[in-house]
């Protein structure tokens, strides 16, 4: 996820672009850049790291006068996806007389890059975006098409998701924009237009906006805008924004945590982007392609992580053992780092970390060194973890701002599910039919999470009902156990209530002493046997002691059995047993959030916690 801005009008553009980028910095801050159009010349300035570095570069720039005088320009703040965080990979990207910024992922950029190189275009960066700059140059400048035809041609070539803003030195007041599956809005002023990824960037200048629709493209200068879709000129309604700035940064949500919970269908789609192919016979995990021989020969997997990532790792263990039939164990990184582990060269160490900067997790890689193959699963390209490991897989959850991790968890689980399927294929542990079935099931994940989130009022009512309770157990068996741990962690982090996660069968070995009518047990009950019956029997022990019971389950067909035991029951749809852990997590996230909200907690910055724990 990146942030993009554009301006054409009568005011100095650079200040407007920088102030817009400041509001969008939450979308990524690996690098930032602007391109200003003046007197048929484009001036570019870019800097690695946070936006403040770009401001310093602008202040020192030899072209300071041109930069300040221009009234038309584009800007970008980057969250790296293709190509590490460096100045060369920073946007805007140039293609002789044209500058372009991009938010999204161009899935077929490798094919396009080869074609453009054969036509003589020179590439300076490792990004997917540069192909769009060269393609637009080709259609607009080389082939001399009108801007709208050039944009239409560009859109017919690129696959994936994008929001583009470009400016060409032939027309110093003109902006060219296009979008597909990535957001882009146009702000309307007096003889001026603003472009941005979201309204926060332009709210201080205007409240009148046009939300461009999927596959819209537009050509604008300070006096007019022409919007097109599929070759036809179209009109779009103007909306008036009523939110204040802070509300708008959270997309209208009250907190980042709930925004990120609702971001999850998109996070799943982005993580899958470019991986699945139409037939579902196979899928791309190019990051591990060169290790196929080692994967074939693997004896053992060890996964190391902290907090929520450690819970995701435990879900991963189930995938690796059940799907790929490779022995796998999971360790908390702060424990692992002081052990004397024995590794052999046919072992695999996987480290999972949203930030890729967690000190304990990084220490695991240092401990193992080059004894075996190492794989990092992280949400941040260019993070320390991605640089330390041999192979690195990115979750594409987008920046996670809320301290309580949500979308990182489900995308980590998904990446491990994909890895397990790939390992199973390489090791002939899965039939082509089964692989096809599971890949086609995975395509349902995003829309099913969306469906669950539509019913969030049910969970909100539950949070209301249990608001006076201060002690919780979260129980699960098999793969539902790490989900119970994650449910308990979410609740305690944001509500400060006491919540303990346990394997359901372990309750009778001690913790059951705490069960009373004042204690709530939240049980994750999957329909798969023997887990279903065994968990139900553990819950009867709770019921016999008058404990309150909330059940989250995928076993709609067993409603009667569940109703006999649960005080409250939340169903999630069933797709397959490997997808159930991801789906049952969603109501637990919403329950923690709603309880915290009703208790008036500091949800996005809970007491005593930090987003990234870079110390021991
Ligand atoms: O960035 P990481 O995934 O390595 O962070 C690990 C934990 O610190 C993190 O998951 C933490 O437990 C979250 N606050 C959980 O919501």
Coordinates of C-alpha atoms and ligand atoms in Angstrom, one line a residue:
X1 CA 0.0 0.0 0.0
X2 CA 1.4 3.4 -1.0
X3 CA 0.0 6.9 -0.9
X4 CA -0.3 9.0 -4.0
X5 CA -1.2 12.7 -4.6
X6 CA -1.4 15.1 -7.5
X7 CA -2.3 18.8 -7.9
X8 CA -3.0 21.2 -10.8
X9 CA -4.2 24.7 -10.2
X10 CA -2.8 28.2 -9.5
X11 CA -1.0 27.6 -6.1
X12 CA 2.6 26.3 -5.7
X13 CA 2.1 22.5 -6.0
X14 CA 5.0 21.3 -3.9
X15 CA 3.6 22.5 -0.6
X16 CA 0.2 20.9 -1.3
X17 CA 1.9 17.6 -2.4
X18 CA 4.0 17.4 0.8
X19 CA 1.2 18.2 3.1
X20 CA -0.9 15.6 1.3
X21 CA 1.9 13.0 1.6
X22 CA 2.2 13.7 5.4
X23 CA -1.4 12.6 5.8
X24 CA -0.8 9.5 3.7
X25 CA 2.4 8.5 5.4
X26 CA 0.5 5.8 7.4
X27 CA 0.2 4.0 4.1
X28 CA 4.0 3.5 3.9
X29 CA 7.2 5.3 4.5
X30 CA 10.0 3.4 2.8
X31 CA 10.7 6.4 0.5
X32 CA 8.9 9.5 -0.9
X33 CA 9.2 11.6 -4.0
X34 CA 7.6 14.4 -6.0
X35 CA 7.8 15.4 -9.7
X36 CA 6.9 19.0 -10.6
X37 CA 6.0 20.1 -14.1
X38 CA 7.1 23.7 -15.2
X39 CA 7.8 25.3 -18.5
X40 CA 7.8 21.9 -20.3
X41 CA 10.3 20.5 -17.9
X42 CA 9.8 17.9 -15.2
X43 CA 11.9 18.3 -12.0
X44 CA 12.2 15.2 -9.8
X45 CA 13.2 14.9 -6.1
X46 CA 13.2 11.6 -4.1
X47 CA 14.5 10.4 -0.8
X48 CA 14.7 7.1 1.1
X49 CA 12.9 6.8 4.4
X50 CA 10.4 9.0 6.0
X51 CA 8.9 12.1 4.3
X52 CA 11.0 14.4 6.4
X53 CA 14.0 13.2 4.4
X54 CA 12.3 14.4 1.2
X55 CA 11.6 17.8 2.8
X56 CA 15.3 18.1 3.6
X57 CA 16.2 17.1 0.0
X58 CA 13.8 19.7 -1.4
X59 CA 15.2 22.4 0.8
X60 CA 18.7 21.6 -0.5
X61 CA 17.7 21.1 -4.1
X62 CA 19.6 23.0 -6.9
X63 CA 16.2 23.3 -8.6
X64 CA 14.5 24.9 -5.6
X65 CA 13.1 27.8 -7.7
X66 CA 11.5 25.5 -10.3
X67 CA 10.1 23.3 -7.6
X68 CA 8.5 26.2 -5.8
X69 CA 7.2 27.9 -9.0
X70 CA 5.4 24.9 -10.4
X71 CA 1.6 24.7 -10.1
X72 CA 1.3 21.1 -11.3
X73 CA 2.9 18.0 -9.9
X74 CA 2.6 14.5 -8.4
X75 CA 3.9 12.8 -5.2
X76 CA 4.2 9.4 -3.6
X77 CA 5.0 7.8 -0.3
X78 CA 6.1 4.2 -0.7
X79 CA 5.5 0.9 1.0
X80 CA 7.8 -1.3 -0.9
X81 CA 6.5 -4.4 -2.7
X82 CA 8.7 -5.0 -5.7
X83 CA 12.2 -3.8 -5.2
X84 CA 13.7 -2.8 -1.8
X85 CA 13.4 0.6 -0.2
X86 CA 16.0 2.7 -2.1
X87 CA 16.1 6.0 -3.9
X88 CA 16.2 4.3 -7.3
X89 CA 13.0 2.4 -6.5
X90 CA 11.3 5.5 -5.1
X91 CA 8.4 7.0 -7.1
X92 CA 7.8 9.1 -9.2
X93 CA 9.3 7.0 -12.1
X94 CA 10.5 8.8 -15.2
X95 CA 10.2 7.9 -18.8
X96 CA 11.7 10.7 -21.0
X97 CA 9.4 13.7 -20.5
X98 CA 6.9 11.8 -18.3
X99 CA 6.6 11.1 -14.6
X100 CA 4.3 8.6 -13.0
X101 CA 3.4 7.4 -9.5
X102 CA 1.6 4.1 -8.7
X103 CA -0.2 2.4 -5.8
X104 CA -0.9 -1.3 -6.3
X105 CA 0.8 -4.3 -7.9
X106 CA 1.3 -4.9 -11.6
X107 CA 1.2 -8.7 -11.8
X108 CA 2.4 -9.1 -15.3
X109 CA 5.3 -6.6 -15.0
X110 CA 8.0 -9.1 -15.8
X111 CA 6.5 -9.9 -19.2
X112 CA 5.9 -6.2 -19.9
X113 CA 9.4 -5.3 -18.9
X114 CA 10.9 -7.8 -21.3
X115 CA 8.8 -6.5 -24.2
X116 CA 9.7 -2.9 -23.4
X117 CA 13.4 -3.7 -23.1
X118 CA 13.2 -5.3 -26.5
X119 CA 11.8 -2.0 -27.8
X120 CA 14.7 -0.1 -26.4
X121 CA 13.3 1.2 -23.1
X122 CA 15.9 1.3 -20.4
X123 CA 15.0 0.4 -16.8
X124 CA 16.6 2.0 -13.8
X125 CA 14.6 0.4 -10.9
X126 CA 13.5 -3.1 -9.8
X127 CA 9.9 -1.9 -9.4
X128 CA 6.8 -3.1 -11.2
X129 CA 5.8 0.6 -11.6
X130 CA 8.5 1.5 -14.1
X131 CA 6.8 -0.5 -16.8
X132 CA 3.7 1.7 -16.5
X133 CA 5.8 4.9 -16.9
X134 CA 7.4 3.4 -20.1
X135 CA 4.1 2.1 -21.5
X136 CA 2.5 5.5 -21.0
X137 CA 5.5 7.1 -22.7
X138 CA 5.1 4.7 -25.6
X139 CA 1.4 5.3 -26.1
X140 CA 1.4 9.1 -25.4
X141 CA 4.7 10.3 -26.7
X142 CA 6.1 7.8 -29.1
X143 CA 2.8 6.8 -30.8
X144 CA 1.4 10.4 -30.3
X145 CA -2.1 9.3 -29.1
X146 CA -4.4 11.6 -27.2
X147 CA -4.0 11.3 -23.4
X148 CA -7.3 9.4 -23.0
X149 CA -6.4 6.9 -25.7
X150 CA -2.9 6.5 -24.2
X151 CA -4.4 5.8 -20.8
X152 CA -6.9 3.3 -22.3
X153 CA -4.1 1.4 -24.0
X154 CA -2.0 1.4 -20.8
X155 CA -4.9 -0.1 -18.9
X156 CA -5.5 -2.8 -21.4
X157 CA -1.9 -3.9 -21.0
X158 CA -1.4 -4.0 -17.2
X159 CA -2.9 -6.8 -15.0
X160 CA -3.3 -6.5 -11.3
X161 CA -4.2 -3.5 -9.2
X162 CA -3.3 0.1 -9.7
X163 CA -3.9 3.8 -9.2
X164 CA -1.7 5.9 -11.5
X165 CA -1.1 9.6 -11.6
X166 CA 1.1 11.0 -14.3
X167 CA 2.2 14.3 -15.8
X168 CA 3.9 14.9 -19.1
X169 CA 6.2 17.8 -20.1
X170 CA 4.2 18.4 -23.3
X171 CA 1.4 19.8 -21.2
X172 CA 2.7 21.4 -17.9
X173 CA -0.8 21.8 -16.4
X174 CA -2.2 18.4 -17.2
X175 CA -2.6 15.3 -15.0
X176 CA -3.4 11.8 -16.3
X177 CA -5.0 9.4 -13.8
X178 CA -6.4 5.8 -13.9
X179 CA -7.5 3.2 -11.3
X180 CA -8.3 -0.4 -11.0
X181 CA -8.8 -2.1 -7.6
X182 CA -6.7 0.6 -5.9
X183 CA -8.4 3.7 -4.5
X184 CA -8.2 7.2 -6.2
X185 CA -10.2 10.3 -5.5
X186 CA -10.3 13.7 -7.2
X187 CA -10.8 16.8 -5.0
X188 CA -12.5 19.8 -6.6
X189 CA -11.4 23.4 -5.9
X190 CA -11.8 26.7 -7.7
X191 CA -9.8 26.3 -11.0
X192 CA -7.8 23.5 -9.3
X193 CA -8.0 19.8 -8.8
X194 CA -6.4 17.5 -6.2
X195 CA -5.7 13.8 -6.6
X196 CA -5.2 11.4 -3.7
X197 CA -5.3 7.8 -2.5
X198 CA -7.7 8.9 0.2
X199 CA -9.5 12.1 1.4
X200 CA -7.2 12.7 4.3
X201 CA -4.6 14.1 1.9
X202 CA -6.8 16.9 0.6
X203 CA -9.4 17.6 3.4
X204 CA -7.6 20.8 4.4
X205 CA -8.2 22.2 0.9
X206 CA -11.6 20.9 -0.2
X207 CA -14.5 18.7 1.0
X208 CA -15.9 18.1 -2.5
X209 CA -14.6 14.9 -4.0
X210 CA -15.3 12.5 -6.8
X211 CA -14.6 8.8 -6.0
X212 CA -13.3 7.4 -9.3
X213 CA -14.8 4.0 -10.0
X214 CA -13.1 0.8 -11.0
X215 CA -11.4 1.1 -14.5
X216 CA -12.1 4.9 -14.6
X217 CA -9.4 7.0 -16.2
X218 CA -9.3 10.8 -16.5
X219 CA -7.5 13.7 -18.0
X220 CA -7.5 17.0 -16.2
X221 CA -6.0 20.4 -16.1
X222 CA -6.8 23.3 -13.7
X223 CA -10.1 24.1 -15.5
X224 CA -11.6 20.8 -16.4
X225 CA -11.8 17.1 -15.9
X226 CA -12.9 14.5 -18.4
X227 CA -13.5 11.0 -17.0
X228 CA -13.7 7.8 -19.1
X229 CA -14.5 4.2 -18.6
X230 CA -14.0 1.5 -21.3
X231 CA -13.7 4.1 -24.1
X232 CA -16.8 6.1 -23.1
X233 CA -16.9 9.5 -21.5
X234 CA -18.7 9.2 -18.1
X235 CA -20.0 11.5 -15.4
X236 CA -19.4 10.8 -11.7
X237 CA -21.2 12.3 -8.7
X238 CA -19.5 14.8 -6.4
X239 CA -19.7 13.9 -2.7
X240 CA -19.2 16.2 0.2
X241 CA -17.0 14.9 3.0
X242 CA -18.2 15.4 6.5
X243 CA -15.5 13.6 8.5
X244 CA -12.8 15.4 10.3
X245 CA -9.1 14.6 9.5
X246 CA -8.5 12.0 12.2
X247 CA -11.7 10.1 11.3
X248 CA -10.7 10.2 7.7
X249 CA -7.3 8.7 8.3
X250 CA -9.0 5.7 9.7
X251 CA -11.2 5.6 6.6
X252 CA -14.2 6.7 8.7
X253 CA -13.6 3.9 11.3
X254 CA -13.3 4.9 15.0
X255 CA -10.0 3.1 15.4
X256 CA -7.2 1.6 13.3
X257 CA -7.9 -1.8 14.9
X258 CA -11.4 -2.1 13.5
X259 CA -10.3 -0.5 10.2
X260 CA -7.6 -3.2 9.9
X261 CA -10.1 -5.9 10.8
X262 CA -12.3 -4.7 8.0
X263 CA -9.2 -4.5 5.7
X264 CA -8.8 -8.3 5.9
X265 CA -10.7 -9.3 2.8
X266 CA -8.4 -7.0 0.8
X267 CA -5.3 -8.2 2.7
X268 CA -6.1 -11.7 1.6
X269 CA -6.6 -10.7 -2.0
X270 CA -3.4 -8.8 -2.0
X271 CA -1.5 -11.7 -0.4
X272 CA -2.8 -14.0 -3.1
X273 CA -2.3 -11.5 -5.9
X274 CA -0.1 -12.9 -8.7
X275 CA 0.0 -16.3 -7.1
X276 CA -3.1 -18.2 -8.2
X277 CA -3.7 -19.2 -11.8
X278 CA -7.1 -19.6 -13.5
X279 CA -7.0 -23.4 -13.7
X280 CA -6.1 -23.9 -10.0
X281 CA -3.8 -26.7 -11.1
X282 CA -0.8 -24.9 -9.6
X283 CA 0.2 -21.6 -8.1
X284 CA 3.3 -19.4 -7.9
X285 CA 5.6 -19.2 -4.9
X286 CA 8.6 -17.9 -6.9
X287 CA 10.4 -16.9 -3.7
X288 CA 11.1 -20.6 -2.9
X289 CA 11.4 -21.9 -6.4
X290 CA 15.2 -22.2 -6.3
X291 CA 15.0 -24.3 -3.1
X292 CA 12.8 -27.1 -4.6
X293 CA 15.5 -29.7 -4.3
X294 CA 16.1 -28.9 -0.6
X295 CA 12.3 -28.9 0.1
X296 CA 12.0 -32.3 -1.4
X297 CA 14.6 -33.5 1.0
X298 CA 13.4 -31.7 4.2
X299 CA 13.5 -33.7 7.4
X300 CA 12.0 -31.1 9.8
X301 CA 10.7 -27.6 10.1
X302 CA 11.1 -25.4 13.1
X303 CA 9.1 -22.1 13.3
X304 CA 10.1 -19.3 15.6
X305 CA 8.0 -16.2 16.3
X306 CA 6.6 -14.0 19.1
X307 CA 3.0 -13.0 20.1
X308 CA 0.4 -13.1 17.4
X309 CA 3.0 -14.4 14.9
X310 CA 3.7 -17.3 17.3
X311 CA 0.0 -18.2 17.2
X312 CA 0.0 -18.0 13.4
X313 CA 3.1 -20.3 13.5
X314 CA 1.1 -22.9 15.5
X315 CA -1.5 -22.8 12.8
X316 CA 1.3 -23.3 10.3
X317 CA 2.5 -26.4 12.1
X318 CA -0.9 -28.0 11.5
X319 CA -0.6 -27.1 7.8
X320 CA 3.0 -28.5 7.4
X321 CA 2.3 -31.7 9.3
X322 CA -1.2 -32.5 7.9
X323 CA -0.8 -31.3 4.3
X324 CA 2.9 -31.8 3.6
X325 CA 3.5 -34.5 6.2
X326 CA 6.7 -32.8 7.4
X327 CA 7.5 -32.9 11.2
X328 CA 7.2 -29.4 12.4
X329 CA 7.6 -27.7 15.8
X330 CA 7.1 -24.2 17.0
X331 CA 9.0 -22.2 19.5
X332 CA 8.6 -18.8 21.1
X333 CA 11.6 -16.7 19.9
X334 CA 12.6 -15.4 23.3
X335 CA 13.1 -19.0 24.5
X336 CA 14.6 -20.3 21.4
X337 CA 17.4 -17.8 21.3
X338 CA 19.0 -19.1 24.5
X339 CA 18.7 -22.8 23.7
X340 CA 21.4 -24.9 22.1
X341 CA 19.4 -26.2 19.1
X342 CA 20.6 -28.9 16.9
X343 CA 20.1 -28.3 13.2
X344 CA 21.1 -30.2 10.2
X345 CA 21.3 -29.0 6.6
X346 CA 18.1 -30.7 5.6
X347 CA 16.1 -28.8 8.2
X348 CA 14.2 -25.6 7.6
X349 CA 14.0 -22.7 10.0
X350 CA 11.0 -20.4 9.4
X351 CA 10.7 -17.0 11.2
X352 CA 7.4 -15.2 11.2
X353 CA 7.2 -11.5 12.0
X354 CA 4.8 -8.8 10.9
X355 CA 7.4 -6.0 11.3
X356 CA 10.4 -8.1 10.5
X357 CA 12.2 -6.2 13.3
X358 CA 11.3 -8.1 16.4
X359 CA 14.7 -8.5 18.3
X360 CA 14.0 -12.0 19.7
X361 CA 12.9 -13.3 16.3
X362 CA 15.9 -11.9 14.5
X363 CA 18.2 -13.5 17.2
X364 CA 16.9 -16.9 16.0
X365 CA 18.4 -16.4 12.6
X366 CA 21.7 -15.2 14.1
X367 CA 21.8 -18.3 16.3
X368 CA 21.3 -20.7 13.4
X369 CA 23.5 -18.8 10.9
X370 CA 24.0 -20.9 7.8
X371 CA 23.4 -24.3 9.4
X372 CA 20.2 -24.8 7.3
X373 CA 17.8 -23.2 4.9
X374 CA 16.1 -20.2 6.5
X375 CA 12.8 -18.6 5.4
X376 CA 11.2 -15.4 6.7
X377 CA 7.5 -14.5 6.5
X378 CA 7.1 -10.8 7.0
X379 CA 4.8 -7.9 6.1
X380 CA 7.6 -5.4 5.5
X381 CA 9.8 -5.7 2.4
X382 CA 13.4 -4.7 3.2
X383 CA 12.9 -5.4 6.9
X384 CA 15.8 -6.9 8.8
X385 CA 14.2 -10.3 8.8
X386 CA 13.8 -10.3 5.0
X387 CA 17.4 -9.4 4.6
X388 CA 18.8 -12.0 7.1
X389 CA 17.0 -15.1 5.7
X390 CA 17.8 -17.0 2.5
X391 CA 14.3 -17.0 1.2
X392 CA 11.7 -14.3 2.1
X393 CA 7.9 -14.4 1.7
X394 CA 5.9 -11.3 2.0
X395 CA 2.4 -11.1 3.4
X396 CA 0.7 -8.2 1.6
X397 CA -1.5 -7.1 4.5
X398 CA -0.5 -3.4 4.1
X399 CA 0.8 -1.3 6.9
X400 CA -0.6 -2.4 10.3
X401 CA -0.9 0.6 12.6
X402 CA -2.9 -0.9 15.5
X403 CA -0.7 -2.4 18.2
X404 CA -3.1 -5.3 18.3
X405 CA -2.3 -7.3 15.3
X406 CA -5.2 -8.6 13.2
X407 CA -4.7 -8.7 9.4
X408 CA -1.0 -9.7 9.8
X409 CA -2.2 -12.9 11.6
X410 CA -4.6 -14.1 8.9
X411 CA -2.2 -13.4 6.1
X412 CA 0.7 -15.2 7.9
X413 CA -1.6 -18.2 8.3
X414 CA -2.5 -18.0 4.6
X415 CA 1.1 -17.8 3.5
X416 CA 1.9 -20.9 5.6
X417 CA -1.1 -22.7 4.1
X418 CA 0.3 -21.9 0.6
X419 CA 3.8 -23.0 1.6
X420 CA 2.4 -26.3 3.0
X421 CA 0.5 -26.9 -0.3
X422 CA 3.6 -26.2 -2.3
X423 CA 5.8 -28.4 -0.1
X424 CA 3.2 -31.2 -0.5
X425 CA 3.2 -30.8 -4.2
X426 CA 7.0 -30.9 -4.5
X427 CA 7.1 -33.9 -2.2
X428 CA 4.2 -35.7 -4.0
X429 CA 2.1 -35.7 -0.8
X430 CA -1.0 -34.2 -2.5
X431 CA -3.0 -35.4 -5.5
X432 CA -3.6 -32.9 -8.4
X433 CA -7.4 -33.1 -7.7
X434 CA -6.9 -32.3 -4.0
X435 CA -4.5 -29.4 -4.8
X436 CA -7.0 -28.0 -7.2
X437 CA -9.8 -28.3 -4.7
X438 CA -7.9 -26.5 -2.0
X439 CA -6.7 -23.7 -4.3
X440 CA -10.2 -23.2 -5.4
X441 CA -11.4 -23.1 -1.8
X442 CA -8.8 -20.5 -1.1
X443 CA -10.3 -18.2 -3.7
X444 CA -13.5 -18.1 -1.4
X445 CA -11.6 -16.9 1.6
X446 CA -11.7 -13.1 1.0
X447 CA -15.4 -13.0 0.3
X448 CA -16.2 -15.3 3.2
X449 CA -14.4 -13.0 5.6
X450 CA -16.3 -10.1 4.1
X451 CA -19.5 -12.0 4.8
X452 CA -18.6 -12.7 8.4
X453 CA -17.7 -9.0 9.0
X454 CA -21.2 -8.0 7.6
X455 CA -22.7 -9.7 10.7
X456 CA -20.5 -7.8 13.2
X457 CA -23.6 -6.4 14.9
X458 CA -24.2 -9.9 16.4
X459 CA -20.7 -9.8 18.0
X460 CA -21.3 -6.2 19.2
X461 CA -24.4 -7.4 21.0
X462 CA -22.4 -10.2 22.6
X463 CA -19.8 -7.7 23.8
X464 CA -22.6 -5.7 25.4
X465 CA -24.1 -8.8 27.1
X466 CA -20.7 -9.8 28.7
X467 CA -19.4 -6.3 29.5
X468 CA -19.5 -6.9 33.3
X469 CA -17.4 -10.0 33.2
X470 CA -13.7 -9.7 34.0
X471 CA -12.4 -13.2 33.6
X472 CA -12.2 -15.3 30.5
X473 CA -11.0 -18.7 29.3
X474 CA -10.4 -19.3 25.6
X475 CA -10.5 -23.0 24.7
X476 CA -9.8 -25.0 21.6
X477 CA -8.4 -28.4 20.5
X478 CA -6.1 -29.2 17.6
X479 CA -5.7 -26.2 15.3
X480 CA -8.4 -24.4 17.3
X481 CA -6.0 -24.1 20.2
X482 CA -3.8 -21.4 18.7
X483 CA -7.0 -19.6 17.7
X484 CA -8.1 -19.7 21.3
X485 CA -4.6 -18.3 22.3
X486 CA -5.0 -15.5 19.7
X487 CA -8.6 -14.7 20.9
X488 CA -7.3 -14.5 24.5
X489 CA -4.3 -12.3 23.5
X490 CA -6.5 -9.9 21.5
X491 CA -8.9 -9.5 24.4
X492 CA -6.3 -8.9 27.1
X493 CA -4.3 -6.5 25.0
X494 CA -7.1 -4.1 24.3
X495 CA -9.4 -4.6 27.2
X496 CA -7.0 -5.3 30.1
X497 CA -9.3 -8.1 31.2
X498 CA -7.9 -11.4 32.4
X499 CA -8.1 -13.9 29.5
X500 CA -6.3 -17.2 29.4
X501 CA -5.9 -19.5 26.4
X502 CA -5.9 -23.3 27.0
X503 CA -6.2 -26.5 25.1
X504 CA -9.7 -27.5 26.0
X505 CA -8.6 -31.0 27.3
X506 CA -6.1 -29.4 29.7
X507 CA -8.8 -27.6 31.7
X508 CA -9.5 -30.5 33.9
X509 CA -5.9 -30.6 34.9
X510 CA -6.1 -27.5 37.1
X511 CA -7.6 -24.4 35.5
X512 CA -11.2 -25.8 36.0
X513 CA -10.8 -24.7 39.6
X514 CA -11.4 -21.2 38.4
X515 CA -14.7 -21.9 36.6
X516 CA -17.7 -20.2 38.3
X517 CA -20.8 -18.3 37.1
X518 CA -18.6 -15.2 36.9
X519 CA -16.2 -16.6 34.4
X520 CA -16.8 -16.7 30.6
X521 CA -15.4 -19.5 28.5
X522 CA -15.1 -18.7 24.8
X523 CA -14.7 -22.0 22.9
X524 CA -13.6 -22.5 19.3
X525 CA -15.3 -25.7 18.2
X526 CA -14.5 -26.9 14.7
X527 CA -16.8 -29.4 13.1
X528 CA -14.0 -31.8 12.3
X529 CA -14.1 -35.0 14.4
X530 CA -12.9 -36.0 16.9
X531 CA -12.3 -32.4 17.8
X532 CA -16.0 -31.5 17.8
X533 CA -17.1 -34.2 20.2
X534 CA -14.1 -33.9 22.5
X535 CA -14.4 -30.2 22.8
X536 CA -18.1 -30.5 23.5
X537 CA -17.4 -32.9 26.3
X538 CA -14.9 -30.5 27.8
X539 CA -17.5 -27.8 27.6
X540 CA -20.0 -29.9 29.6
X541 CA -17.5 -29.8 32.4
X542 CA -17.7 -26.0 32.3
X543 CA -21.4 -26.1 32.1
X544 CA -21.7 -28.4 35.1
X545 CA -19.9 -25.7 37.1
X546 CA -22.3 -23.0 35.9
X547 CA -19.6 -21.2 33.8
X548 CA -20.9 -19.0 30.9
X549 CA -20.1 -20.4 27.5
X550 CA -19.7 -18.6 24.1
X551 CA -19.1 -20.9 21.2
X552 CA -17.5 -19.9 17.8
X553 CA -18.0 -22.7 15.4
X554 CA -18.1 -23.8 11.7
X555 CA -20.5 -26.7 12.6
X556 CA -23.8 -25.3 11.4
X557 CA -25.1 -28.8 10.9
X558 CA -24.5 -29.6 14.7
X559 CA -26.5 -26.5 15.9
X560 CA -28.7 -28.5 18.2
X561 CA -25.8 -30.1 20.1
X562 CA -24.1 -26.7 20.4
X563 CA -27.2 -24.9 21.6
X564 CA -27.6 -27.5 24.3
X565 CA -24.3 -26.4 25.8
X566 CA -23.6 -22.8 24.8
X567 CA -25.2 -19.6 26.2
X568 CA -24.3 -17.9 23.0
X569 CA -23.3 -19.3 19.6
X570 CA -21.6 -17.6 16.6
X571 CA -21.3 -19.6 13.3
X572 CA -18.8 -19.0 10.6
X573 CA -19.3 -20.5 7.1
X574 CA -17.4 -23.8 6.5
X575 CA -15.1 -24.0 3.4
X576 CA -12.6 -26.6 4.5
X577 CA -10.9 -27.7 7.7
X578 CA -7.7 -25.7 6.9
X579 CA -9.6 -22.5 6.3
X580 CA -11.7 -22.8 9.5
X581 CA -8.9 -21.5 11.8
X582 CA -8.7 -18.3 9.7
X583 CA -12.4 -17.8 9.7
X584 CA -13.0 -18.4 13.4
X585 CA -10.4 -15.8 14.3
X586 CA -12.5 -13.0 12.8
X587 CA -15.4 -13.0 15.4
X588 CA -12.7 -13.2 18.2
X589 CA -11.0 -10.0 16.9
X590 CA -14.3 -8.2 16.7
X591 CA -15.3 -9.3 20.1
X592 CA -12.1 -8.0 21.7
X593 CA -12.4 -4.7 19.8
X594 CA -16.1 -4.2 20.7
X595 CA -15.5 -5.0 24.4
X596 CA -12.6 -2.6 24.5
X597 CA -14.6 0.1 22.8
X598 CA -17.5 -0.3 25.2
X599 CA -15.0 -0.1 28.1
X600 CA -13.6 3.1 26.7
X601 CA -10.0 1.7 26.3
X602 CA -7.1 3.3 24.3
X603 CA -7.6 0.7 21.6
X604 CA -4.9 1.6 19.1
X605 CA -2.2 2.2 21.7
X606 CA -2.9 0.0 24.7
X607 CA -1.0 0.7 27.9
X608 CA 2.5 -0.8 28.3
X609 CA 2.6 -2.1 24.7
X610 CA 4.6 -1.1 21.6
X611 CA 3.9 -2.1 18.0
X612 CA 7.4 -3.3 17.3
X613 CA 9.5 -4.9 20.1
X614 CA 13.0 -4.2 18.9
X615 CA 14.6 -4.8 22.3
X616 CA 14.9 -8.0 24.4
Ligands
LIG1 O1 6.2 -7.7 14.3 P1 6.1 -9.1 14.9 O2 5.1 -9.9 14.2 O3 7.4 -9.8 15.1 O4 5.5 -8.8 16.4 C1 5.4 -9.9 17.3 C2 4.6 -9.5 18.5 O5 5.2 -8.5 19.2 C3 3.2 -9.0 18.1 O6 2.5 -10.0 17.4 C4 2.3 -8.7 19.4 O7 2.1 -9.8 20.1 C5 1.0 -8.0 19.0 N1 0.8 -6.9 19.9 C6 -0.2 -8.9 19.1 O8 -1.4 -8.2 18.8

